[in-house]
Amino acid sequence: DIQMTQSPSSLSASVGDSVTITCRASQPIRNYVNWYQQKPGEAPKLVIFVASSLQNGVPSRFSGSGSGMDFTLTIRRLQPEDFATYYCQQSDSTPYTFGQGTKLEI
Amino acid sequence: QEQLVQSGAEVKKPGSSVKVSCKTSRDTFSNYAINWVRQAPGQGLEWMGGVFGTANYAQKFQGRVTMTADESTTTVYMELSSLTSEDTAVYYCAKVVTAMTPKGAGDVFDTWGQGTMVTVTS
């Protein structure tokens, strides 16, 4: 199985800051990484797909990059509603696997 | 807006089985795979498998999980047997779409159900 290692596991930031979350795959996965946002008590929500495509309705302050084994999610000008847990996921092959999550806190 | 509607919370005894349902639209049922992801309390996301015609299961759950689809009601089911306390989790269904982008065509979980809490306790 492909392991997805996310860092950091938690991150403190303030409204207006920019943050970057990284995800490393245990083997090359081309561009097949998706990023999800999850708030307490809610289902995950797709934010970025295939490394860098922005899901409809997601603000442009979110961006993704990377290919091969290393990927990043960047959020610029943090807003209060961005504080959540973020997960990367590889969809290169089954079993689809997720990173352990990054909790973004104020 | 597309919605996946899951069945309600369950409390089960160790060794028993649970069957969780995920109601979809006719379009979703006919054209997209439904996958299942679970999340233990305070933990991350774990892919269990999916179904679109045939089922594909994570090896961890092989022999213990069955995913089926009922065309008459456009409902997808996930049944997990031989439950232990480690199966206590929120179970989500998710619609899988193949997204076409300049960087390639990749599967994404673009719509999720609201989640079903399954508690295994004696």
Short mmCIF file of C-alpha atoms in Angstrom, two decimals, chain A residues 1-92:
data_model
loop_
_atom_site.label_atom_id
_atom_site.label_comp_id
_atom_site.label_asym_id
_atom_site.label_seq_id
_atom_site.Cartn_x
_atom_site.Cartn_y
_atom_site.Cartn_z
CA ASP A 1 0.00 0.00 0.00
CA ILE A 2 1.10 3.58 -0.69
CA GLN A 3 1.78 5.49 2.52
CA MET A 4 1.00 9.20 2.64
CA THR A 5 3.00 11.14 5.21
CA GLN A 6 1.59 14.54 6.01
CA SER A 7 3.31 17.34 7.92
CA PRO A 8 2.93 19.05 10.18
CA SER A 9 0.30 17.18 12.20
CA SER A 10 -0.85 20.48 13.67
CA LEU A 11 -0.30 24.09 12.80
CA SER A 12 -1.12 27.32 14.60
CA ALA A 13 -1.78 30.41 12.53
CA SER A 14 -3.71 33.66 12.56
CA VAL A 15 -6.30 35.17 10.28
CA GLY A 16 -4.48 36.72 7.32
CA ASP A 17 -1.48 34.36 7.50
CA SER A 18 -0.41 32.00 4.74
CA VAL A 19 0.28 28.34 5.53
CA THR A 20 1.65 25.34 3.67
CA ILE A 21 0.92 21.69 4.38
CA THR A 22 3.04 19.00 2.80
CA CYS A 23 2.34 15.41 1.87
CA ARG A 24 4.90 12.82 0.78
CA ALA A 25 4.00 9.54 -0.90
CA SER A 26 5.99 6.36 -0.27
CA GLN A 27 6.31 5.86 -4.03
CA PRO A 28 5.70 8.01 -7.12
CA ILE A 29 2.02 8.71 -7.71
CA ARG A 30 2.22 11.07 -10.72
CA ASN A 31 -0.26 13.89 -10.00
CA TYR A 32 -2.91 11.86 -8.23
CA VAL A 33 -3.29 13.66 -4.96
CA ASN A 34 -6.47 15.20 -3.63
CA TRP A 35 -6.88 17.44 -0.61
CA TYR A 36 -9.91 17.49 1.69
CA GLN A 37 -11.01 19.84 4.44
CA GLN A 38 -12.89 18.50 7.43
CA LYS A 39 -14.55 20.49 10.19
CA PRO A 40 -15.64 18.90 13.49
CA GLY A 41 -18.79 16.83 13.12
CA GLU A 42 -18.86 17.19 9.35
CA ALA A 43 -17.96 15.03 6.39
CA PRO A 44 -14.77 15.85 4.48
CA LYS A 45 -15.06 18.33 1.64
CA LEU A 46 -12.97 18.23 -1.54
CA VAL A 47 -10.70 21.26 -1.91
CA ILE A 48 -8.03 20.41 -4.48
CA PHE A 49 -7.90 17.48 -6.92
CA VAL A 50 -5.24 15.99 -9.19
CA ALA A 51 -2.58 17.96 -7.34
CA SER A 52 -3.56 21.48 -8.36
CA SER A 53 -7.14 21.78 -9.65
CA LEU A 54 -9.45 23.86 -7.49
CA GLN A 55 -12.84 22.33 -6.71
CA ASN A 56 -15.85 24.41 -7.76
CA GLY A 57 -16.84 26.85 -5.05
CA VAL A 58 -13.52 26.72 -3.19
CA PRO A 59 -11.88 30.14 -2.78
CA SER A 60 -8.84 30.89 -4.93
CA ARG A 61 -6.71 31.45 -1.81
CA PHE A 62 -6.37 27.65 -1.79
CA SER A 63 -3.79 26.17 -4.13
CA GLY A 64 -2.02 22.86 -4.60
CA SER A 65 1.21 21.85 -6.25
CA GLY A 66 3.61 18.98 -6.65
CA SER A 67 4.03 15.78 -8.59
CA GLY A 68 5.72 12.44 -8.17
CA MET A 69 6.12 11.98 -4.43
CA ASP A 70 5.93 15.49 -2.92
CA PHE A 71 2.84 17.66 -2.76
CA THR A 72 1.77 20.84 -1.00
CA LEU A 73 -1.44 22.59 -0.09
CA THR A 74 -1.10 26.33 0.42
CA ILE A 75 -3.72 28.60 1.91
CA ARG A 76 -3.11 32.33 1.58
CA ARG A 77 -4.76 35.04 3.65
CA LEU A 78 -6.37 32.65 6.10
CA GLN A 79 -9.99 33.29 6.93
CA PRO A 80 -11.79 32.12 10.10
CA GLU A 81 -13.67 29.45 8.15
CA ASP A 82 -10.37 27.86 7.01
CA PHE A 83 -9.52 26.55 10.47
CA ALA A 84 -10.11 22.83 10.09
CA THR A 85 -8.28 19.55 9.55
CA TYR A 86 -6.83 18.88 6.11
CA TYR A 87 -6.13 15.47 4.61
CA CYS A 88 -4.21 14.49 1.51
CA GLN A 89 -5.26 11.36 -0.36
CA GLN A 90 -3.62 9.43 -3.17
CA SER A 91 -5.82 8.15 -5.98
CA ASP A 92 -3.05 6.65 -8.12
#
